[in-house]
PDB file of C-alpha atoms in Angstrom:
ATOM      1  CA  ARG A  11       0.023   0.327   0.257  1.00 71.00           C
ATOM      2  CA  ARG A  12       2.915   2.418  -0.760  1.00 74.00           C
ATOM      3  CA  ARG A  13       3.049   4.705  -3.294  1.00 71.00           C
ATOM      4  CA  VAL A  14       4.757   3.213  -6.117  1.00 68.00           C
ATOM      5  CA  PRO A  15       7.965   5.310  -7.666  1.00 64.00           C
ATOM      6  CA  GLY A  16       7.218   7.297 -11.126  1.00 65.00           C
ATOM      7  CA  GLU A  17       3.860   6.907 -10.770  1.00 74.00           C
ATOM      8  CA  ILE A  18       1.367   9.584 -12.543  1.00 80.00           C
ATOM      9  CA  SER A  19      -0.987  11.053 -10.104  1.00 80.00           C
ATOM     10  CA  THR A  20      -1.359  14.653 -10.281  1.00 85.00           C
ATOM     11  CA  PRO A  21      -2.226  16.762 -13.125  1.00 89.00           C
ATOM     12  CA  ALA A  22       1.257  18.381 -12.834  1.00 88.00           C
ATOM     13  CA  ALA A  23       2.618  15.181 -13.575  1.00 85.00           C
ATOM     14  CA  GLY A  24       0.718  13.916 -16.013  1.00 88.00           C
ATOM     15  CA  VAL A  25       1.494  17.309 -18.161  1.00 90.00           C
ATOM     16  CA  ALA A  26       5.444  16.339 -17.502  1.00 89.00           C
ATOM     17  CA  GLU A  27       4.817  13.084 -18.790  1.00 87.00           C
ATOM     18  CA  LEU A  28       4.115  14.345 -22.086  1.00 89.00           C
ATOM     19  CA  LEU A  29       6.498  17.475 -22.228  1.00 91.00           C
ATOM     20  CA  ILE A  30       9.472  14.219 -21.598  1.00 88.00           C
ATOM     21  CA  ARG A  31       7.564  12.366 -24.506  1.00 89.00           C
ATOM     22  CA  ILE A  32       7.791  15.361 -26.688  1.00 91.00           C
ATOM     23  CA  ALA A  33      11.881  15.981 -25.432  1.00 90.00           C
ATOM     24  CA  GLY A  34      12.837  12.483 -26.673  1.00 87.00           C
ATOM     25  CA  ASP A  35      10.712  13.294 -29.778  1.00 88.00           C
ATOM     26  CA  LEU A  36      12.462  16.051 -30.203  1.00 87.00           C
ATOM     27  CA  HIS A  37      15.655  14.843 -29.583  1.00 83.00           C
ATOM     28  CA  ARG A  38      15.461  11.874 -31.542  1.00 84.00           C
ATOM     29  CA  GLN A  39      14.803  14.453 -34.340  1.00 84.00           C
ATOM     30  CA  GLU A  40      17.986  16.354 -34.187  1.00 79.00           C
ATOM     31  CA  ALA A  41      15.652  19.471 -32.719  1.00 67.00           C
ATOM     32  CA  GLY A  42      18.305  21.325 -30.562  1.00 71.00           C
ATOM     33  CA  PRO A  43      17.811  23.081 -27.472  1.00 86.00           C
ATOM     34  CA  LEU A  44      13.854  22.781 -28.206  1.00 89.00           C
ATOM     35  CA  GLY A  45      13.894  19.782 -27.205  1.00 90.00           C
ATOM     36  CA  LEU A  46      16.049  20.253 -23.783  1.00 92.00           C
ATOM     37  CA  ARG A  47      13.446  23.440 -23.164  1.00 93.00           C
ATOM     38  CA  PHE A  48      10.298  20.969 -23.233  1.00 93.00           C
ATOM     39  CA  ALA A  49      12.665  18.285 -20.728  1.00 93.00           C
ATOM     40  CA  ARG A  50      13.384  21.115 -18.243  1.00 94.00           C
ATOM     41  CA  LEU A  51       9.737  22.211 -17.893  1.00 94.00           C
ATOM     42  CA  ALA A  52       9.166  18.865 -17.271  1.00 94.00           C
ATOM     43  CA  THR A  53      11.495  18.840 -13.907  1.00 94.00           C
ATOM     44  CA  PHE A  54       9.459  21.972 -12.926  1.00 94.00           C
ATOM     45  CA  LEU A  55       6.339  20.315 -13.057  1.00 93.00           C
ATOM     46  CA  ALA A  56       7.774  17.525 -12.005  1.00 91.00           C
ATOM     47  CA  PRO A  57      10.889  17.387  -9.830  1.00 92.00           C
ATOM     48  CA  GLU A  58      10.752  14.006  -8.581  1.00 90.00           C
ATOM     49  CA  SER A  59      10.848  12.716 -12.405  1.00 90.00           C
ATOM     50  CA  SER A  60      13.645  10.949 -12.363  1.00 90.00           C
ATOM     51  CA  GLU A  61      12.879  10.215 -16.583  1.00 92.00           C
ATOM     52  CA  ALA A  62      12.763  14.178 -16.423  1.00 93.00           C
ATOM     53  CA  TRP A  63      16.068  14.829 -14.919  1.00 95.00           C
ATOM     54  CA  LEU A  64      17.995  11.826 -16.762  1.00 94.00           C
ATOM     55  CA  LEU A  65      16.634  13.308 -20.095  1.00 93.00           C
ATOM     56  CA  THR A  66      17.392  16.626 -19.062  1.00 94.00           C
ATOM     57  CA  ALA A  67      21.092  15.429 -18.252  1.00 94.00           C
ATOM     58  CA  ASP A  68      21.784  13.417 -21.296  1.00 91.00           C
ATOM     59  CA  LEU A  69      20.470  16.897 -23.449  1.00 92.00           C
ATOM     60  CA  LEU A  70      22.755  18.915 -21.548  1.00 92.00           C
ATOM     61  CA  ASN A  71      25.610  16.757 -21.952  1.00 89.00           C
ATOM     62  CA  GLU A  72      24.924  16.709 -25.580  1.00 87.00           C
ATOM     63  CA  GLY A  73      25.135  20.224 -25.236  1.00 86.00           C
ATOM     64  CA  GLU A  74      28.452  20.026 -23.655  1.00 87.00           C
ATOM     65  CA  GLU A  75      26.788  21.505 -20.384  1.00 91.00           C
ATOM     66  CA  HIS A  76      29.337  18.991 -18.663  1.00 89.00           C
ATOM     67  CA  GLU A  77      28.715  20.806 -14.798  1.00 91.00           C
ATOM     68  CA  ALA A  78      24.969  21.868 -15.376  1.00 94.00           C
ATOM     69  CA  ALA A  79      24.150  17.642 -16.533  1.00 94.00           C
ATOM     70  CA  LEU A  80      25.878  16.920 -13.430  1.00 93.00           C
ATOM     71  CA  ILE A  81      23.501  19.020 -11.183  1.00 95.00           C
ATOM     72  CA  ALA A  82      20.679  17.505 -13.105  1.00 95.00           C
ATOM     73  CA  LEU A  83      21.880  13.435 -12.313  1.00 94.00           C
ATOM     74  CA  ALA A  84      22.308  14.619  -8.521  1.00 93.00           C
ATOM     75  CA  GLN A  85      18.412  15.526  -8.665  1.00 94.00           C
ATOM     76  CA  VAL A  86      17.473  11.826  -8.840  1.00 93.00           C
ATOM     77  CA  ASP A  87      16.718  10.431  -5.329  1.00 90.00           C
ATOM     78  CA  ALA A  88      18.610   7.372  -3.822  1.00 86.00           C
ATOM     79  CA  ALA A  89      15.328   5.565  -3.205  1.00 85.00           C
ATOM     80  CA  ASP A  90      14.564   6.030  -7.170  1.00 87.00           C
ATOM     81  CA  PRO A  91      14.887   2.948  -9.469  1.00 85.00           C
ATOM     82  CA  PHE A  92      16.140   4.582 -11.734  1.00 88.00           C
ATOM     83  CA  HIS A  93      18.970   5.799  -9.280  1.00 87.00           C
ATOM     84  CA  TYR A  94      21.635   3.831 -10.478  1.00 85.00           C
ATOM     85  CA  SER A  95      21.092   4.381 -14.162  1.00 88.00           C
ATOM     86  CA  ALA A  96      21.681   8.126 -12.518  1.00 92.00           C
ATOM     87  CA  GLN A  97      24.832   6.907 -11.162  1.00 90.00           C
ATOM     88  CA  ALA A  98      26.059   5.203 -14.455  1.00 90.00           C
ATOM     89  CA  ALA A  99      25.197   8.436 -15.798  1.00 91.00           C
ATOM     90  CA  ARG A 100      27.170  10.596 -13.863  1.00 92.00           C
ATOM     91  CA  VAL A 101      30.145   8.501 -13.597  1.00 92.00           C
ATOM     92  CA  HIS A 102      30.364   8.295 -17.838  1.00 88.00           C
ATOM     93  CA  LEU A 103      29.662  11.665 -17.874  1.00 90.00           C
ATOM     94  CA  LEU A 104      32.427  12.572 -15.452  1.00 91.00           C
ATOM     95  CA  ALA A 105      34.502  10.052 -18.143  1.00 87.00           C
ATOM     96  CA  THR A 106      33.439  12.144 -20.779  1.00 82.00           C
ATOM     97  CA  ALA A 107      33.968  15.628 -18.876  1.00 84.00           C
ATOM     98  CA  GLY A 108      37.849  14.516 -18.621  1.00 85.00           C
ATOM     99  CA  LYS A 109      37.662  13.927 -14.816  1.00 89.00           C
ATOM    100  CA  ALA A 110      38.712  10.535 -15.065  1.00 88.00           C
ATOM    101  CA  GLU A 111      39.881  10.023 -11.818  1.00 91.00           C
ATOM    102  CA  ALA A 112      36.336  11.455 -10.015  1.00 92.00           C
ATOM    103  CA  ALA A 113      34.951   8.896 -12.509  1.00 93.00           C
ATOM    104  CA  LEU A 114      37.041   6.082 -11.498  1.00 94.00           C
ATOM    105  CA  ALA A 115      36.530   6.882  -7.552  1.00 95.00           C
ATOM    106  CA  GLU A 116      32.775   6.975  -7.882  1.00 93.00           C
ATOM    107  CA  ALA A 117      32.704   3.804  -9.782  1.00 94.00           C
ATOM    108  CA  GLU A 118      34.605   1.836  -7.200  1.00 95.00           C
ATOM    109  CA  ALA A 119      32.618   3.376  -4.470  1.00 93.00           C
ATOM    110  CA  ALA A 120      28.942   2.497  -6.842  1.00 91.00           C
ATOM    111  CA  VAL A 121      30.790  -1.485  -7.199  1.00 94.00           C
ATOM    112  CA  ARG A 122      31.688  -1.046  -3.006  1.00 94.00           C
ATOM    113  CA  ALA A 123      27.881   0.012  -1.917  1.00 90.00           C
ATOM    114  CA  ASN A 124      26.078  -2.139  -4.697  1.00 87.00           C
ATOM    115  CA  PRO A 125      28.114  -4.745  -6.791  1.00 92.00           C
ATOM    116  CA  THR A 126      25.331  -5.424  -9.418  1.00 89.00           C
ATOM    117  CA  VAL A 127      26.207  -6.309 -13.497  1.00 90.00           C
ATOM    118  CA  THR A 128      25.795  -2.597 -14.095  1.00 88.00           C
ATOM    119  CA  THR A 129      27.883  -1.025 -11.433  1.00 91.00           C
ATOM    120  CA  TYR A 130      30.833  -3.850 -12.512  1.00 94.00           C
ATOM    121  CA  ALA A 131      30.505  -2.984 -16.243  1.00 92.00           C
ATOM    122  CA  THR A 132      30.270   0.890 -15.585  1.00 92.00           C
ATOM    123  CA  LEU A 133      33.861   0.390 -13.878  1.00 94.00           C
ATOM    124  CA  GLY A 134      34.916  -1.772 -16.672  1.00 94.00           C
ATOM    125  CA  ASP A 135      34.213   0.853 -19.057  1.00 92.00           C
ATOM    126  CA  VAL A 136      36.089   3.278 -17.000  1.00 93.00           C
ATOM    127  CA  TYR A 137      39.159   1.568 -16.397  1.00 94.00           C
ATOM    128  CA  THR A 138      38.904   0.873 -20.488  1.00 92.00           C
ATOM    129  CA  ASP A 139      39.052   4.499 -21.058  1.00 88.00           C
ATOM    130  CA  LEU A 140      41.469   5.005 -18.824  1.00 89.00           C
ATOM    131  CA  GLU A 141      43.498   2.113 -20.279  1.00 90.00           C
ATOM    132  CA  ARG A 142      43.673  -0.136 -17.797  1.00 93.00           C
ATOM    133  CA  LEU A 143      42.896  -2.519 -19.507  1.00 94.00           C
ATOM    134  CA  SER A 144      43.604  -5.555 -17.088  1.00 94.00           C
ATOM    135  CA  ASP A 145      41.557  -4.266 -14.164  1.00 95.00           C
ATOM    136  CA  ALA A 146      38.694  -3.552 -17.135  1.00 95.00           C
ATOM    137  CA  ALA A 147      39.026  -7.571 -17.877  1.00 95.00           C
ATOM    138  CA  GLU A 148      38.563  -8.118 -13.782  1.00 96.00           C
ATOM    139  CA  ALA A 149      35.564  -5.532 -13.616  1.00 96.00           C
ATOM    140  CA  TYR A 150      33.708  -7.494 -16.317  1.00 95.00           C
ATOM    141  CA  ALA A 151      34.615 -10.640 -14.882  1.00 95.00           C
ATOM    142  CA  GLY A 152      33.171  -9.367 -11.696  1.00 95.00           C
ATOM    143  CA  ALA A 153      29.800  -8.615 -13.966  1.00 93.00           C
ATOM    144  CA  LEU A 154      29.610 -11.841 -15.433  1.00 93.00           C
ATOM    145  CA  ALA A 155      29.957 -13.207 -11.859  1.00 93.00           C
ATOM    146  CA  VAL A 156      27.020 -11.021 -10.296  1.00 93.00           C
ATOM    147  CA  LEU A 157      24.866 -11.944 -13.582  1.00 90.00           C
ATOM    148  CA  LYS A 158      25.566 -15.745 -13.089  1.00 89.00           C
ATOM    149  CA  GLN A 159      24.709 -15.663  -9.434  1.00 89.00           C
ATOM    150  CA  SER A 160      21.650 -13.570 -10.127  1.00 82.00           C
ATOM    151  CA  GLU A 161      18.048 -14.939 -11.813  1.00 76.00           C
ATOM    152  CA  ALA A 162      18.141 -11.896 -14.598  1.00 72.00           C
ATOM    153  CA  VAL A 163      17.613 -13.020 -18.162  1.00 72.00           C
ATOM    154  CA  GLN A 164      19.714 -10.906 -19.313  1.00 75.00           C
ATOM    155  CA  PRO A 165      22.830 -12.037 -22.179  1.00 80.00           C
ATOM    156  CA  GLU A 166      26.100 -12.747 -21.118  1.00 86.00           C
ATOM    157  CA  TRP A 167      27.395 -12.563 -24.379  1.00 88.00           C
ATOM    158  CA  THR A 168      27.933  -8.695 -24.320  1.00 89.00           C
ATOM    159  CA  LEU A 169      29.842  -8.804 -21.163  1.00 90.00           C
ATOM    160  CA  HIS A 170      32.138 -11.689 -22.485  1.00 89.00           C
ATOM    161  CA  LEU A 171      32.779  -9.874 -25.487  1.00 91.00           C
ATOM    162  CA  LEU A 172      33.652  -6.352 -23.460  1.00 91.00           C
ATOM    163  CA  ARG A 173      36.092  -8.961 -21.296  1.00 92.00           C
ATOM    164  CA  GLY A 174      37.728 -10.245 -24.218  1.00 92.00           C
ATOM    165  CA  GLY A 175      38.189  -7.140 -25.927  1.00 93.00           C
ATOM    166  CA  ALA A 176      40.036  -5.369 -22.662  1.00 93.00           C
ATOM    167  CA  LEU A 177      42.056  -8.635 -22.257  1.00 92.00           C
ATOM    168  CA  GLU A 178      43.031  -8.449 -25.786  1.00 93.00           C
ATOM    169  CA  GLN A 179      44.085  -4.841 -25.524  1.00 92.00           C
ATOM    170  CA  ALA A 180      46.127  -5.881 -22.463  1.00 92.00           C
ATOM    171  CA  GLY A 181      48.324  -8.059 -24.192  1.00 92.00           C
ATOM    172  CA  ARG A 182      46.639 -11.247 -22.539  1.00 91.00           C
ATOM    173  CA  TRP A 183      45.487 -13.315 -25.924  1.00 91.00           C
ATOM    174  CA  PRO A 184      45.321 -16.778 -24.381  1.00 90.00           C
ATOM    175  CA  GLU A 185      43.091 -15.534 -21.884  1.00 90.00           C
ATOM    176  CA  ALA A 186      41.123 -13.594 -24.524  1.00 88.00           C
ATOM    177  CA  LYS A 187      40.580 -16.230 -26.696  1.00 86.00           C
TER     178      LYS A 187
END
């Protein structure tokens, strides 16, 4: 009998959902800053909407407004089901904004706090960006181990491919093969 996160329970939340859809469509049509305006309006109408904040951050990032995108991602509550998506987006944003060490610190902290396939894979991506390929391979191996222990229905091949690529680039061909 608890409220469902992300529910559309007010007129403002309904209009915000419409604006998010419009912003996403404009984004796919490469309409420039217009999509960002609609996404930002959605955040004013429904500040608890993680979807609005994630889209806003994505559009800000594409506009090279990295600091504003980081602020948008910080609006997603830790109890929200999309919190881990926002956390992964934050790590990738830090890495692309040239803040690799900060991205690495956050990715490592995320794995320690919640060792999931996503957090391990994100850590592997950061290690790959830093050209720490053996570490990347180990992170992807961690993601595979978590996946095998879970009941999630997710294909393993992408993680095997990422791990194999990191091992090959690290000069560890027998393991990569």
